[in-house]
CSV table of C-alpha atoms and ligand atoms in Angstrom, one decimal:
chain,number,residue,atom,x,y,z
A,225,UNK,CA,-11.9,-91.4,28.1
A,226,UNK,CA,-12.4,-88.0,29.6
A,227,UNK,CA,-12.7,-84.8,27.6
A,228,UNK,CA,-9.8,-82.5,28.2
A,229,UNK,CA,-9.5,-78.7,28.1
A,230,UNK,CA,-6.9,-76.0,28.3
A,231,UNK,CA,-8.3,-73.8,31.1
A,232,UNK,CA,-5.7,-71.1,31.5
A,233,UNK,CA,-2.3,-69.7,30.4
A,234,UNK,CA,0.3,-67.5,32.1
A,235,UNK,CA,3.2,-65.4,30.8
A,236,UNK,CA,6.4,-64.2,32.5
A,237,UNK,CA,7.9,-61.4,30.4
A,238,UNK,CA,11.4,-60.2,31.4
A,239,UNK,CA,11.9,-56.6,32.4
A,240,UNK,CA,14.5,-55.6,29.8
A,241,UNK,CA,14.2,-54.9,26.1
A,242,UNK,CA,17.0,-55.0,23.6
A,243,UNK,CA,16.2,-53.2,20.4
A,244,UNK,CA,17.8,-54.2,17.1
A,245,UNK,CA,19.7,-50.9,17.1
A,246,UNK,CA,21.2,-51.6,20.6
A,247,UNK,CA,22.0,-55.2,19.6
A,248,UNK,CA,23.7,-54.2,16.4
A,249,UNK,CA,25.7,-51.4,18.0
A,250,UNK,CA,27.0,-53.8,20.6
A,251,UNK,CA,27.9,-56.5,18.0
A,252,UNK,CA,29.6,-54.0,15.8
A,253,UNK,CA,31.7,-52.7,18.7
A,254,UNK,CA,32.6,-56.3,19.5
A,255,UNK,CA,33.6,-57.0,15.9
A,256,UNK,CA,35.8,-53.8,15.8
A,257,UNK,CA,37.5,-54.9,19.1
A,258,UNK,CA,38.2,-58.4,17.6
A,259,UNK,CA,39.5,-57.0,14.3
A,260,UNK,CA,41.8,-54.6,16.2
A,261,UNK,CA,43.1,-57.5,18.4
A,262,UNK,CA,43.7,-59.7,15.4
A,263,UNK,CA,44.8,-57.0,12.9
A,264,UNK,CA,48.2,-58.7,12.2
A,265,UNK,CA,46.6,-62.1,11.5
A,266,UNK,CA,43.9,-60.5,9.3
A,267,UNK,CA,46.5,-58.6,7.3
A,268,UNK,CA,48.5,-61.8,6.8
A,269,UNK,CA,45.4,-63.5,5.5
A,270,UNK,CA,45.4,-66.0,8.4
A,271,UNK,CA,42.1,-64.8,9.8
A,272,UNK,CA,38.9,-63.3,8.4
A,273,UNK,CA,37.9,-59.9,9.6
A,274,UNK,CA,34.4,-59.8,11.3
A,275,UNK,CA,31.8,-58.0,9.3
A,276,UNK,CA,29.3,-55.6,10.8
A,277,UNK,CA,25.7,-56.7,11.5
A,278,UNK,CA,22.8,-54.6,10.4
A,279,UNK,CA,19.3,-53.7,11.6
A,280,UNK,CA,17.9,-53.7,8.0
A,281,UNK,CA,19.1,-57.3,7.5
A,282,UNK,CA,17.7,-58.6,10.8
A,283,UNK,CA,14.2,-57.0,10.1
A,284,UNK,CA,14.1,-58.1,6.5
A,285,UNK,CA,15.4,-61.7,7.1
A,286,UNK,CA,13.5,-62.5,10.3
A,287,UNK,CA,10.8,-59.9,11.1
A,288,UNK,CA,12.3,-59.5,14.6
A,289,UNK,CA,12.4,-55.9,15.9
A,290,UNK,CA,13.3,-56.4,19.6
A,291,UNK,CA,13.6,-59.1,22.3
A,292,UNK,CA,13.1,-59.3,26.1
A,293,UNK,CA,16.0,-60.5,28.3
A,294,UNK,CA,16.4,-61.1,32.0
A,295,UNK,CA,19.8,-59.4,32.1
A,296,UNK,CA,20.8,-56.8,29.5
A,297,UNK,CA,24.1,-55.2,30.5
A,298,UNK,CA,26.2,-58.3,30.1
A,299,UNK,CA,24.7,-59.1,26.7
A,300,UNK,CA,25.4,-55.6,25.4
A,301,UNK,CA,28.9,-55.3,26.9
A,302,UNK,CA,31.2,-55.8,23.8
A,303,UNK,CA,33.9,-57.3,26.1
A,304,UNK,CA,31.5,-59.9,27.5
A,305,UNK,CA,28.6,-60.7,25.1
A,306,UNK,CA,26.6,-62.9,27.5
A,307,UNK,CA,24.2,-62.2,30.3
A,308,UNK,CA,25.6,-61.7,33.8
A,309,UNK,CA,23.8,-64.1,36.2
A,310,UNK,CA,25.0,-64.3,39.8
A,311,UNK,CA,25.5,-67.9,41.0
A,312,UNK,CA,22.8,-68.8,43.5
A,313,UNK,CA,23.2,-71.1,46.6
A,314,UNK,CA,21.3,-74.4,46.5
A,315,UNK,CA,19.0,-73.0,49.2
A,316,UNK,CA,17.8,-70.2,46.8
A,317,UNK,CA,15.3,-70.8,44.1
A,318,UNK,CA,17.0,-71.3,40.7
A,319,UNK,CA,16.4,-68.7,38.0
A,320,UNK,CA,14.5,-71.1,35.7
A,321,UNK,CA,12.2,-72.1,38.6
A,322,UNK,CA,11.7,-68.5,39.5
A,323,UNK,CA,10.4,-67.4,36.2
A,324,UNK,CA,8.3,-70.6,35.9
A,325,UNK,CA,6.8,-69.9,39.3
A,326,UNK,CA,5.7,-66.5,38.1
A,327,UNK,CA,4.1,-67.7,34.8
A,328,UNK,CA,2.5,-70.7,36.7
A,329,UNK,CA,0.9,-68.4,39.3
A,330,UNK,CA,-0.7,-66.4,36.5
A,331,UNK,CA,-2.0,-69.5,34.7
A,332,UNK,CA,-3.4,-70.9,38.0
A,333,UNK,CA,-5.4,-67.7,38.5
A,334,UNK,CA,-6.6,-67.7,34.9
A,335,UNK,CA,-7.8,-71.3,35.3
A,336,UNK,CA,-9.3,-70.7,38.7
A,337,UNK,CA,-7.3,-73.6,40.1
A,338,UNK,CA,-5.5,-73.8,43.4
A,339,UNK,CA,-1.8,-74.9,43.3
A,340,UNK,CA,-2.6,-77.9,45.5
A,341,UNK,CA,-5.1,-79.2,43.0
A,342,UNK,CA,-2.3,-79.7,40.4
A,343,UNK,CA,-1.1,-83.3,40.4
A,344,UNK,CA,1.5,-83.2,37.6
A,345,UNK,CA,4.1,-80.6,36.6
A,346,UNK,CA,6.0,-80.8,33.2
A,347,UNK,CA,8.9,-78.5,32.7
A,348,UNK,CA,9.2,-78.5,28.9
A,349,UNK,CA,11.9,-76.3,27.4
A,350,UNK,CA,14.8,-76.2,24.8
A,351,UNK,CA,17.4,-76.2,27.6
A,352,UNK,CA,17.4,-77.1,31.3
A,353,UNK,CA,19.4,-75.1,33.8
A,354,UNK,CA,20.8,-78.3,35.3
A,355,UNK,CA,20.5,-82.0,34.8
A,356,UNK,CA,19.1,-82.9,38.2
A,357,UNK,CA,17.2,-82.6,40.5
A,358,UNK,CA,14.7,-82.2,37.7
A,359,UNK,CA,13.6,-78.5,37.3
A,360,UNK,CA,10.0,-79.7,37.4
A,361,UNK,CA,10.5,-81.0,41.0
A,362,UNK,CA,11.8,-77.6,42.1
A,363,UNK,CA,9.0,-75.8,40.3
A,364,UNK,CA,6.4,-78.2,41.8
A,365,UNK,CA,7.7,-77.3,45.3
A,366,UNK,CA,7.9,-73.6,44.5
A,367,UNK,CA,4.3,-73.5,43.2
A,368,UNK,CA,2.9,-75.7,45.9
A,369,UNK,CA,1.7,-78.4,43.6
A,370,UNK,CA,1.2,-82.1,44.5
A,371,UNK,CA,1.7,-85.3,42.5
A,372,UNK,CA,4.9,-85.6,40.4
A,373,UNK,CA,7.0,-83.6,38.0
A,374,UNK,CA,9.5,-84.2,35.2
A,375,UNK,CA,11.5,-82.4,32.6
A,376,UNK,CA,11.2,-82.8,28.9
A,377,UNK,CA,12.9,-81.3,25.9
A,378,UNK,CA,12.1,-81.4,22.2
A,379,UNK,CA,13.6,-77.9,21.5
A,380,UNK,CA,11.1,-75.5,20.1
A,381,UNK,CA,8.4,-78.1,20.0
A,382,UNK,CA,8.6,-78.9,23.8
A,383,UNK,CA,5.4,-77.1,24.7
A,384,UNK,CA,3.1,-78.9,22.2
A,385,UNK,CA,4.8,-82.2,22.9
A,386,UNK,CA,4.1,-81.6,26.6
A,387,UNK,CA,0.5,-80.7,25.9
A,388,UNK,CA,0.0,-84.1,24.3
A,389,UNK,CA,1.5,-85.9,27.4
A,390,UNK,CA,-0.7,-83.8,29.6
A,391,UNK,CA,-3.9,-84.5,27.5
A,392,UNK,CA,-3.1,-88.2,27.6
A,393,UNK,CA,-2.5,-88.2,31.3
A,394,UNK,CA,-5.8,-86.5,32.0
A,395,UNK,CA,-7.7,-88.6,29.5
A,396,UNK,CA,-6.5,-91.8,31.0
A,397,UNK,CA,-7.0,-90.7,34.6
A,398,UNK,CA,-3.3,-90.6,35.5
A,399,UNK,CA,-3.7,-86.9,36.5
A,400,UNK,CA,-6.6,-84.6,37.0
A,401,UNK,CA,-4.8,-81.3,36.4
A,402,UNK,CA,-1.4,-80.8,34.8
A,403,UNK,CA,0.7,-77.6,34.9
A,404,UNK,CA,3.1,-77.2,32.0
A,405,UNK,CA,5.8,-74.5,32.2
A,406,UNK,CA,8.2,-73.4,29.4
A,407,UNK,CA,10.9,-71.4,30.9
A,408,UNK,CA,13.2,-70.3,28.0
A,409,UNK,CA,16.3,-68.5,29.1
A,410,UNK,CA,17.6,-68.3,25.6
A,411,UNK,CA,20.0,-65.5,26.3
A,412,UNK,CA,22.2,-67.9,28.2
A,413,UNK,CA,22.4,-70.4,25.3
A,414,UNK,CA,22.7,-68.0,22.4
A,415,UNK,CA,26.1,-67.1,21.0
A,416,UNK,CA,25.8,-63.3,20.9
A,417,UNK,CA,29.2,-63.1,19.2
A,418,UNK,CA,27.9,-64.9,16.0
A,419,UNK,CA,26.5,-62.4,13.5
A,420,UNK,CA,24.4,-65.1,11.8
A,421,UNK,CA,22.3,-65.8,14.8
A,422,UNK,CA,22.9,-63.0,17.5
A,423,UNK,CA,19.4,-61.5,16.8
A,424,UNK,CA,17.3,-64.6,16.9
A,425,UNK,CA,16.2,-65.3,20.5
A,426,UNK,CA,14.6,-63.7,23.5
A,427,UNK,CA,13.8,-64.8,27.1
A,428,UNK,CA,10.3,-65.6,28.4
A,429,UNK,CA,8.3,-68.2,30.3
A,430,UNK,CA,4.8,-69.5,29.5
A,431,UNK,CA,2.6,-71.8,31.6
A,432,UNK,CA,-0.5,-73.8,30.6
A,433,UNK,CA,-3.1,-75.6,32.7
A,434,UNK,CA,-4.5,-78.8,31.1
A,435,UNK,CA,-7.4,-80.5,33.0
A,436,UNK,CA,-10.5,-82.7,32.8
A,437,UNK,CA,-13.4,-80.8,31.2
A,438,UNK,CA,-16.0,-82.1,33.7
A,439,UNK,CA,-14.3,-80.5,36.7
A,440,UNK,CA,-12.8,-77.3,35.1
A,441,UNK,CA,-14.1,-74.1,36.7
A,442,UNK,CA,-12.5,-71.4,34.5
A,443,UNK,CA,-14.6,-68.9,32.6
A,444,UNK,CA,-12.8,-69.7,29.4
A,445,UNK,CA,-12.1,-73.2,28.2
A,446,UNK,CA,-10.5,-74.7,25.1
A,447,UNK,CA,-11.5,-78.3,24.3
A,448,UNK,CA,-8.6,-80.3,23.0
A,449,UNK,CA,-9.9,-82.1,19.9
A,450,UNK,CA,-6.6,-83.8,19.0
A,451,UNK,CA,-2.8,-83.7,19.2
A,452,UNK,CA,-0.3,-84.9,16.7
A,453,UNK,CA,3.5,-85.1,17.0
A,454,UNK,CA,6.2,-85.9,14.5
A,455,UNK,CA,10.0,-85.9,14.4
A,456,UNK,CA,12.5,-86.4,11.6
A,457,UNK,CA,16.3,-86.3,12.5
A,458,UNK,CA,18.3,-83.4,11.1
A,459,UNK,CA,21.6,-81.8,12.0
A,460,UNK,CA,20.5,-78.4,10.7
A,461,UNK,CA,19.7,-77.0,14.2
A,462,UNK,CA,22.1,-78.3,17.0
A,463,UNK,CA,23.2,-77.4,20.4
A,464,UNK,CA,26.3,-79.5,21.3
A,465,UNK,CA,26.9,-78.0,24.7
A,466,UNK,CA,26.7,-80.6,27.4
A,467,UNK,CA,28.3,-82.6,30.2
A,468,UNK,CA,30.7,-84.4,27.8
A,469,UNK,CA,32.3,-81.1,26.7
A,470,UNK,CA,34.7,-81.1,29.7
A,471,UNK,CA,36.2,-84.4,28.5
A,472,UNK,CA,36.9,-83.1,25.0
A,473,UNK,CA,40.2,-81.4,24.4
A,474,UNK,CA,39.2,-78.5,22.1
A,475,UNK,CA,40.5,-75.0,21.3
A,476,UNK,CA,39.5,-72.8,24.3
A,477,UNK,CA,38.9,-69.9,21.9
A,478,UNK,CA,36.5,-71.9,19.7
A,479,UNK,CA,33.0,-70.8,19.2
A,480,UNK,CA,30.4,-71.7,21.9
A,481,UNK,CA,28.8,-75.1,21.4
A,482,UNK,CA,25.4,-73.7,22.0
A,483,UNK,CA,22.8,-72.9,19.3
A,484,UNK,CA,23.9,-73.3,15.7
A,485,UNK,CA,21.8,-73.7,12.6
A,486,UNK,CA,21.8,-73.7,8.8
A,487,UNK,CA,19.0,-71.2,8.7
A,488,UNK,CA,18.2,-71.4,5.0
A,489,UNK,CA,18.0,-75.2,5.1
A,490,UNK,CA,15.8,-75.1,8.1
A,491,UNK,CA,13.5,-72.6,6.4
A,492,UNK,CA,13.3,-74.8,3.3
A,493,UNK,CA,12.7,-78.1,5.1
A,494,UNK,CA,10.4,-77.0,7.9
A,495,UNK,CA,7.8,-74.9,6.0
A,496,UNK,CA,6.5,-77.8,3.9
A,497,UNK,CA,6.8,-80.2,6.8
A,498,UNK,CA,4.8,-78.0,9.2
A,499,UNK,CA,2.1,-77.2,6.6
A,500,UNK,CA,1.6,-80.9,5.6
A,501,UNK,CA,1.5,-81.9,9.3
A,502,UNK,CA,-1.2,-79.4,10.1
A,503,UNK,CA,-3.2,-80.3,7.1
A,504,UNK,CA,-3.0,-84.0,7.8
A,505,UNK,CA,-3.9,-83.5,11.5
A,506,UNK,CA,-6.9,-81.4,10.6
A,507,UNK,CA,-8.0,-84.0,8.0
A,508,UNK,CA,-7.9,-86.8,10.6
A,509,UNK,CA,-10.4,-84.8,12.7
A,510,UNK,CA,-12.6,-84.1,9.7
A,511,UNK,CA,-11.6,-80.4,9.2
A,512,UNK,CA,-10.1,-78.4,6.4
A,513,UNK,CA,-7.6,-75.6,7.1
A,514,UNK,CA,-10.2,-73.0,5.8
A,515,UNK,CA,-12.4,-73.9,8.8
A,516,UNK,CA,-9.7,-72.8,11.2
A,517,UNK,CA,-10.4,-69.4,12.8
A,518,UNK,CA,-6.9,-69.0,14.1
A,519,UNK,CA,-3.4,-70.6,13.9
A,520,UNK,CA,-1.0,-69.9,16.8
A,521,UNK,CA,2.3,-70.9,15.1
A,522,UNK,CA,5.8,-71.2,16.3
A,523,UNK,CA,7.5,-67.9,16.2
A,524,UNK,CA,10.9,-68.2,14.5
A,525,UNK,CA,10.6,-66.2,11.3
A,526,UNK,CA,7.9,-64.0,9.8
A,527,UNK,CA,8.4,-65.3,6.3
A,528,UNK,CA,8.2,-68.9,7.5
A,529,UNK,CA,4.9,-68.4,9.2
A,530,UNK,CA,3.5,-66.5,6.2
A,531,UNK,CA,4.5,-69.4,3.9
A,532,UNK,CA,3.1,-72.1,6.1
A,533,UNK,CA,-0.3,-70.3,6.2
A,534,UNK,CA,-0.2,-69.6,2.4
A,535,UNK,CA,0.3,-73.3,1.8
A,536,UNK,CA,-2.6,-74.1,4.1
A,537,UNK,CA,-5.2,-71.6,3.0
A,538,UNK,CA,-3.8,-70.1,-0.2
A,539,UNK,CA,-3.4,-66.3,-0.9
A,540,UNK,CA,-2.2,-63.6,1.3
A,541,UNK,CA,-3.2,-63.7,4.9
A,542,UNK,CA,-2.9,-61.2,7.7
A,543,UNK,CA,-2.2,-61.2,11.4
A,544,UNK,CA,-5.8,-62.1,12.2
A,545,UNK,CA,-5.5,-65.6,11.0
A,546,UNK,CA,-2.0,-66.2,12.2
A,547,UNK,CA,-0.9,-63.6,14.7
A,548,UNK,CA,2.8,-62.7,14.9
A,549,UNK,CA,4.5,-62.0,18.2
A,550,UNK,CA,8.1,-62.5,17.1
A,551,UNK,CA,8.5,-58.9,16.1
A,552,UNK,CA,8.2,-58.0,19.9
A,553,UNK,CA,9.5,-61.2,21.6
A,554,UNK,CA,11.9,-62.7,18.9
A,555,UNK,CA,12.1,-66.5,18.8
A,556,UNK,CA,11.4,-67.7,22.3
A,557,UNK,CA,11.9,-71.4,21.4
A,558,UNK,CA,9.1,-73.6,22.9
A,559,UNK,CA,7.2,-70.6,24.3
A,560,UNK,CA,6.5,-68.8,21.0
A,561,UNK,CA,3.2,-70.5,19.9
A,562,UNK,CA,2.0,-70.3,23.5
A,563,UNK,CA,2.7,-66.6,23.7
A,564,UNK,CA,0.7,-66.2,20.5
A,565,UNK,CA,-2.2,-68.3,22.0
A,566,UNK,CA,-2.0,-66.3,25.3
A,567,UNK,CA,-2.2,-62.9,23.7
A,568,UNK,CA,-4.5,-63.6,20.7
A,569,UNK,CA,-7.5,-65.6,21.6
A,570,UNK,CA,-9.8,-63.3,23.6
A,571,UNK,CA,-11.7,-62.2,20.4
A,572,UNK,CA,-12.7,-65.8,19.4
A,573,UNK,CA,-16.2,-67.0,20.2
A,574,UNK,CA,-17.7,-70.3,21.3
A,575,UNK,CA,-17.3,-72.9,18.6
A,576,UNK,CA,-14.3,-71.3,16.9
A,577,UNK,CA,-11.6,-73.7,15.9
A,578,UNK,CA,-7.9,-73.1,16.5
A,579,UNK,CA,-4.5,-74.8,15.9
A,580,UNK,CA,-1.5,-74.4,18.1
A,581,UNK,CA,1.6,-75.6,16.2
A,582,UNK,CA,5.3,-75.6,17.0
A,583,UNK,CA,8.2,-76.6,14.8
A,584,UNK,CA,12.0,-76.6,15.2
A,585,UNK,CA,15.1,-78.6,16.0
A,586,UNK,CA,14.9,-82.4,15.7
A,587,UNK,CA,13.3,-81.7,13.3
A,588,UNK,CA,10.1,-81.7,15.3
A,589,UNK,CA,6.5,-80.6,14.7
A,590,UNK,CA,3.6,-80.7,17.3
A,591,UNK,CA,0.1,-79.6,16.7
A,592,UNK,CA,-2.9,-79.2,19.1
A,593,UNK,CA,-6.4,-78.6,17.6
A,594,UNK,CA,-8.7,-76.8,20.0
A,595,UNK,CA,-12.3,-75.5,20.0
A,596,UNK,CA,-13.5,-72.7,22.2
A,597,UNK,CA,-16.3,-73.9,24.5
B,664,CO8,N1,23.7,-58.7,9.5
B,664,CO8,C1,23.9,-58.4,8.2
B,664,CO8,N2,24.1,-59.4,7.3
B,664,CO8,C2,24.0,-60.7,7.7
B,664,CO8,C3,23.8,-61.0,9.1
B,664,CO8,C4,23.6,-59.9,10.0
B,664,CO8,N3,23.3,-60.1,11.3
B,664,CO8,N4,23.7,-62.3,9.3
B,664,CO8,C5,24.0,-62.9,8.1
B,664,CO8,N5,24.2,-61.9,7.1
B,664,CO8,C6,24.5,-62.1,5.7
B,664,CO8,C7,25.1,-63.4,5.4
B,664,CO8,O1,26.5,-63.3,5.6
B,664,CO8,C8,24.8,-63.6,4.0
B,664,CO8,O2,25.6,-62.9,3.2
B,664,CO8,P1,26.1,-63.4,1.7
B,664,CO8,O3,24.8,-63.5,0.9
B,664,CO8,O4,27.0,-62.4,1.3
B,664,CO8,O5,26.7,-64.8,2.0
B,664,CO8,C9,23.4,-62.9,3.9
B,664,CO8,O6,23.3,-62.0,5.0
B,664,CO8,C10,22.3,-63.9,3.9
B,664,CO8,O7,22.5,-64.8,5.0
B,664,CO8,P2,21.5,-66.0,5.3
B,664,CO8,O8,21.4,-66.9,4.1
B,664,CO8,O9,22.0,-66.7,6.6
B,664,CO8,O10,20.1,-65.3,5.6
B,664,CO8,P3,18.7,-65.8,5.6
B,664,CO8,O11,17.9,-64.9,4.6
B,664,CO8,O12,18.6,-67.2,5.4
B,664,CO8,O13,18.1,-65.4,7.1
B,664,CO8,C11,17.6,-66.5,9.1
B,664,CO8,C12,18.7,-66.0,8.2
B,664,CO8,C13,16.9,-65.3,9.7
B,664,CO8,C14,18.3,-67.3,10.3
B,664,CO8,C15,16.6,-67.4,8.4
B,664,CO8,O14,17.3,-68.4,7.6
B,664,CO8,C16,15.7,-68.2,9.3
B,664,CO8,O15,15.0,-67.6,10.1
B,664,CO8,N6,15.5,-69.5,9.1
B,664,CO8,C17,14.6,-70.3,9.9
B,664,CO8,C18,15.3,-70.6,11.1
B,664,CO8,C19,14.5,-71.4,12.1
B,664,CO8,O16,13.3,-71.4,12.1
B,664,CO8,N7,15.2,-71.9,13.0
B,664,CO8,C20,14.5,-72.6,14.0
B,664,CO8,C21,15.3,-72.3,15.3
B,664,CO8,S1,14.3,-72.6,16.6
B,664,CO8,C22,14.7,-74.1,17.2
B,664,CO8,O17,14.1,-75.1,17.0
B,664,CO8,C23,15.9,-74.2,18.1
B,664,CO8,C24,15.5,-74.3,19.5
B,664,CO8,C25,16.6,-74.1,20.4
B,664,CO8,C26,16.5,-72.8,21.1
B,664,CO8,C27,17.8,-72.4,21.6
B,664,CO8,C28,17.8,-71.0,22.1
B,664,CO8,C29,19.2,-70.3,22.2
């Protein structure tokens, strides 16, 4: 079995920022418009008035201060509340492939790998722009990679689940170099009209190169010591949007079927699950959490990450042990832990141990233990 390394990462960051103040102003304007429109029904007690959102609540409950989006005006327009994406002809690259190509190009440079040397492309994300042809096939062509490509989805854990598939493919000789991309256009599948979740997500794309250690040429390499995945079915985070919807006769004014969650339950269930998972994974490799120099955790909620780390190492811990990027990026689904890894690893030295860990819908947890070479 071959040794496997992560040899480079890349990041596409959208051009537009939405601050919490902008987001709340837009939501509150939307709520006022709705309350005005339905004033009679509200007065008759047939309908509940929408309540304003608040910056203070968002920052206290989640730690999120802003998010990046690909298109801003449509999201903030209180008469629209979703991004405005122009339809593209089939001959034009699709939006998901376009942002994946950008992140992939940066990861290839970081890994000192030519696109033609890639022999597998995994597009791993919480939502795919279309069912087929697979996004990965289009990205493979756009990047100029060889081999094969396929799409995979385990919601927020898609990136770590893809890393395990890539590590196994390289280890067993099915592939020499794998490109993983995580294009997360969360703005298109977030219900911006729902006060409970309108602040949660942001757009981004990450890319990772996984390859055989003996032929890797990058200056910086992270040996993959082990990967561990787990799932446990739960209805607490769901996206019911899909191809069956057109066959269901439902109220046309009903809420979007996209992202929905029982945030409190998720928080309560997933913190112990993620902490126990990491601890067990490290133990199978002969390590204790205290030996880990850095944890690059899924970025959904500041309090959640603080609690996971507290359970692992005890006491209060700062950003150095488990960096937080969600204050700037919000929850970027599968890309969150990879953004943390991308931005916060340069200061580690040879021999340092790290854990990339994602958790989310499914429920799902994926961990990757790495050592800097
Ligand atoms: N402004 C002001 N008040 C608000 C707002 C708001 N925007 N929203 C809710 N409130 C109110 C509520 O009405 C409630 O009021 P009351 O007490 O009077 O009933 C009060 O604030 C408290 O509400 P909550 O209990 O909902 O608030 P929490 O403290 O639980 O915080 C969070 C909500 C931030 C959502 C928190 O529960 C959380 O982050 N939980 C973890 C969630 C998580 O990790 N989810 C994982 C999602 S990622 C994933 O796997 C999905 C991938 C798919 C990606 C799809 C992309 C679109």
